[in-house]
Amino acid sequence: MSMSVGSDSGDEDQVMSEINTTPLVDIMLVLLIIFLITSPVVLKLIKIKLPEETNQVIQTKPEDVNIVVSKDGDIYWNQRKMRDANELFDNLKVEAVKLPQPEVHVRGDQETRYESIGKVIYTTQRAGIQKVGFITEPPDKG
């Protein structure tokens, strides 16, 4: 009596070269379902109502200061080009001591780098201006 190990035909068994991914997919689906069910419980989010977008029409006063920042970073004060931020600072210091203090409206080109807008806002803050606003285009209704 002899005992044979392997296939009945006597040939060597072939090595399976494919990876069976079915157990991996099953485990991932189970984990996904568990996380989807437990994440709202774990987070315990506070229910709040976020503000809706509004577009307020501003009545422009003659004493308001309009600052425009072009896409190249050039600064304009009421249509007059400023040499640099120091000239803007000097002009804003004069406006900051007026009573009532005028509002500063900043209009920046859509292609303007954030650095240029930030420089203008920082300069107005240094000069002591209390009210600074951004002028934007209203969104399309559609």
mmCIF file of C-alpha atoms in Angstrom:
data_model
loop_
_atom_site.group_PDB
_atom_site.id
_atom_site.type_symbol
_atom_site.label_atom_id
_atom_site.label_comp_id
_atom_site.label_asym_id
_atom_site.label_seq_id
_atom_site.Cartn_x
_atom_site.Cartn_y
_atom_site.Cartn_z
ATOM 1 C CA MET A 1 0.000 0.000 0.000
ATOM 2 C CA SER A 2 1.417 3.179 -1.086
ATOM 3 C CA MET A 3 0.159 6.619 -0.261
ATOM 4 C CA SER A 4 0.280 9.277 -2.965
ATOM 5 C CA VAL A 5 0.547 12.945 -2.228
ATOM 6 C CA GLY A 6 -0.347 15.494 -4.904
ATOM 7 C CA SER A 7 -2.459 15.116 -7.995
ATOM 8 C CA ASP A 8 -3.866 11.847 -9.224
ATOM 9 C CA SER A 9 -2.011 12.098 -12.507
ATOM 10 C CA GLY A 10 1.326 12.272 -10.817
ATOM 11 C CA ASP A 11 2.191 15.749 -12.125
ATOM 12 C CA GLU A 12 3.347 18.522 -9.822
ATOM 13 C CA ASP A 13 0.648 20.995 -8.718
ATOM 14 C CA GLN A 14 0.922 24.378 -10.389
ATOM 15 C CA VAL A 15 1.569 27.406 -8.196
ATOM 16 C CA MET A 16 -1.296 29.873 -8.167
ATOM 17 C CA SER A 17 0.149 33.239 -9.215
ATOM 18 C CA GLU A 18 -3.001 35.355 -8.730
ATOM 19 C CA ILE A 19 -3.827 37.068 -5.459
ATOM 20 C CA ASN A 20 -7.336 36.480 -4.225
ATOM 21 C CA THR A 21 -8.645 39.975 -3.355
ATOM 22 C CA THR A 22 -12.165 38.906 -2.406
ATOM 23 C CA PRO A 23 -11.472 38.740 1.361
ATOM 24 C CA LEU A 24 -9.773 42.134 1.229
ATOM 25 C CA VAL A 25 -12.755 43.714 -0.548
ATOM 26 C CA ASP A 26 -15.149 42.114 1.958
ATOM 27 C CA ILE A 27 -13.196 43.495 4.905
ATOM 28 C CA MET A 28 -13.018 46.980 3.357
ATOM 29 C CA LEU A 29 -16.769 47.056 2.722
ATOM 30 C CA VAL A 30 -17.497 46.017 6.304
ATOM 31 C CA LEU A 31 -15.148 48.725 7.622
ATOM 32 C CA LEU A 32 -16.743 51.333 5.347
ATOM 33 C CA ILE A 33 -20.214 50.479 6.625
ATOM 34 C CA ILE A 34 -19.031 50.600 10.235
ATOM 35 C CA PHE A 35 -17.413 54.027 9.753
ATOM 36 C CA LEU A 36 -20.480 55.414 7.967
ATOM 37 C CA ILE A 37 -22.724 54.322 10.804
ATOM 38 C CA THR A 38 -20.497 55.390 13.704
ATOM 39 C CA SER A 39 -19.049 58.685 12.429
ATOM 40 C CA PRO A 40 -22.170 60.834 13.083
ATOM 41 C CA VAL A 41 -22.368 59.401 16.605
ATOM 42 C CA VAL A 42 -18.701 60.074 17.340
ATOM 43 C CA LEU A 43 -18.651 63.621 15.927
ATOM 44 C CA LYS A 44 -21.691 64.898 17.883
ATOM 45 C CA LEU A 45 -22.019 67.960 15.662
ATOM 46 C CA ILE A 46 -23.743 70.989 17.077
ATOM 47 C CA LYS A 47 -26.682 72.002 14.926
ATOM 48 C CA ILE A 48 -26.279 75.550 13.655
ATOM 49 C CA LYS A 49 -27.813 77.572 10.882
ATOM 50 C CA LEU A 50 -25.143 79.036 8.625
ATOM 51 C CA PRO A 51 -25.672 82.558 7.268
ATOM 52 C CA GLU A 52 -26.944 82.863 3.745
ATOM 53 C CA GLU A 53 -25.174 84.893 1.096
ATOM 54 C CA THR A 54 -26.421 88.433 0.878
ATOM 55 C CA ASN A 55 -25.428 91.341 -1.264
ATOM 56 C CA GLN A 56 -25.870 94.682 0.448
ATOM 57 C CA VAL A 57 -26.035 97.776 -1.684
ATOM 58 C CA ILE A 58 -23.719 100.418 -0.260
ATOM 59 C CA GLN A 59 -24.468 104.080 -0.535
ATOM 60 C CA THR A 60 -21.155 105.596 -1.531
ATOM 61 C CA LYS A 61 -20.297 108.845 0.180
ATOM 62 C CA PRO A 62 -17.954 111.389 -1.370
ATOM 63 C CA GLU A 63 -15.622 111.193 1.609
ATOM 64 C CA ASP A 64 -15.142 107.403 1.296
ATOM 65 C CA VAL A 65 -11.745 106.221 0.104
ATOM 66 C CA ASN A 66 -11.662 103.814 -2.825
ATOM 67 C CA ILE A 67 -8.521 101.738 -3.154
ATOM 68 C CA VAL A 68 -8.084 99.604 -6.260
ATOM 69 C CA VAL A 69 -5.497 96.829 -6.534
ATOM 70 C CA SER A 70 -4.762 95.789 -10.114
ATOM 71 C CA LYS A 71 -3.822 92.264 -11.120
ATOM 72 C CA ASP A 72 -0.170 93.359 -11.286
ATOM 73 C CA GLY A 73 -0.320 94.548 -7.647
ATOM 74 C CA ASP A 74 -0.439 98.279 -8.447
ATOM 75 C CA ILE A 75 -2.349 100.322 -5.851
ATOM 76 C CA TYR A 76 -4.661 103.171 -6.870
ATOM 77 C CA TRP A 77 -6.131 105.750 -4.488
ATOM 78 C CA ASN A 78 -9.297 107.246 -6.006
ATOM 79 C CA GLN A 79 -7.931 106.664 -9.558
ATOM 80 C CA ARG A 80 -4.442 107.987 -8.677
ATOM 81 C CA LYS A 81 -1.571 105.469 -8.723
ATOM 82 C CA MET A 82 0.446 105.099 -5.518
ATOM 83 C CA ARG A 83 4.210 104.625 -5.715
ATOM 84 C CA ASP A 84 4.248 102.039 -2.929
ATOM 85 C CA ALA A 85 2.583 101.025 0.343
ATOM 86 C CA ASN A 86 4.406 103.795 2.229
ATOM 87 C CA GLU A 87 2.663 106.486 0.167
ATOM 88 C CA LEU A 88 -0.639 104.708 0.797
ATOM 89 C CA PHE A 89 0.145 104.669 4.527
ATOM 90 C CA ASP A 90 0.847 108.417 4.565
ATOM 91 C CA ASN A 91 -2.467 109.162 2.825
ATOM 92 C CA LEU A 92 -4.390 106.817 5.123
ATOM 93 C CA LYS A 93 -2.896 108.448 8.250
ATOM 94 C CA VAL A 94 -4.364 111.775 7.114
ATOM 95 C CA GLU A 95 -7.792 110.148 6.627
ATOM 96 C CA ALA A 96 -7.640 108.259 9.947
ATOM 97 C CA VAL A 97 -7.680 111.446 12.063
ATOM 98 C CA LYS A 98 -10.802 112.877 10.395
ATOM 99 C CA LEU A 99 -14.071 112.824 12.300
ATOM 100 C CA PRO A 100 -16.125 110.940 11.309
ATOM 101 C CA GLN A 101 -13.534 108.590 9.921
ATOM 102 C CA PRO A 102 -14.192 107.691 6.270
ATOM 103 C CA GLU A 103 -14.701 104.122 5.142
ATOM 104 C CA VAL A 104 -12.085 102.453 2.962
ATOM 105 C CA HIS A 105 -13.413 100.340 0.096
ATOM 106 C CA VAL A 106 -10.932 97.894 -1.441
ATOM 107 C CA ARG A 107 -11.538 96.605 -4.955
ATOM 108 C CA GLY A 108 -9.142 93.883 -6.047
ATOM 109 C CA ASP A 109 -8.880 92.317 -9.480
ATOM 110 C CA GLN A 110 -9.821 88.638 -9.582
ATOM 111 C CA GLU A 111 -6.295 87.780 -10.781
ATOM 112 C CA THR A 112 -4.591 89.751 -7.971
ATOM 113 C CA ARG A 113 -2.264 87.836 -5.662
ATOM 114 C CA TYR A 114 -3.439 87.599 -2.051
ATOM 115 C CA GLU A 115 -0.160 89.173 -1.000
ATOM 116 C CA SER A 116 -1.083 92.476 -2.679
ATOM 117 C CA ILE A 117 -4.519 92.639 -1.046
ATOM 118 C CA GLY A 118 -3.032 91.628 2.305
ATOM 119 C CA LYS A 119 -0.474 94.426 2.043
ATOM 120 C CA VAL A 120 -3.271 96.987 1.525
ATOM 121 C CA ILE A 121 -5.305 95.623 4.456
ATOM 122 C CA TYR A 122 -2.229 95.610 6.702
ATOM 123 C CA THR A 123 -1.438 99.200 5.709
ATOM 124 C CA THR A 124 -4.989 100.366 6.530
ATOM 125 C CA GLN A 125 -4.785 98.598 9.876
ATOM 126 C CA ARG A 126 -1.436 100.257 10.680
ATOM 127 C CA ALA A 127 -2.867 103.665 9.775
ATOM 128 C CA GLY A 128 -5.742 103.202 12.232
ATOM 129 C CA ILE A 129 -8.663 102.933 9.815
ATOM 130 C CA GLN A 130 -11.660 101.342 11.549
ATOM 131 C CA LYS A 131 -13.940 100.456 8.623
ATOM 132 C CA VAL A 132 -12.545 98.499 5.673
ATOM 133 C CA GLY A 133 -14.759 96.748 3.167
ATOM 134 C CA PHE A 134 -14.314 94.704 0.005
ATOM 135 C CA ILE A 135 -16.220 95.532 -3.162
ATOM 136 C CA THR A 136 -17.198 92.438 -5.182
ATOM 137 C CA GLU A 137 -19.415 91.584 -8.107
ATOM 138 C CA PRO A 138 -22.801 90.124 -7.167
ATOM 139 C CA PRO A 139 -23.242 86.429 -8.003
ATOM 140 C CA ASP A 140 -25.272 85.404 -11.038
ATOM 141 C CA LYS A 141 -28.889 84.653 -10.286
ATOM 142 C CA GLY A 142 -29.581 81.318 -11.846
#
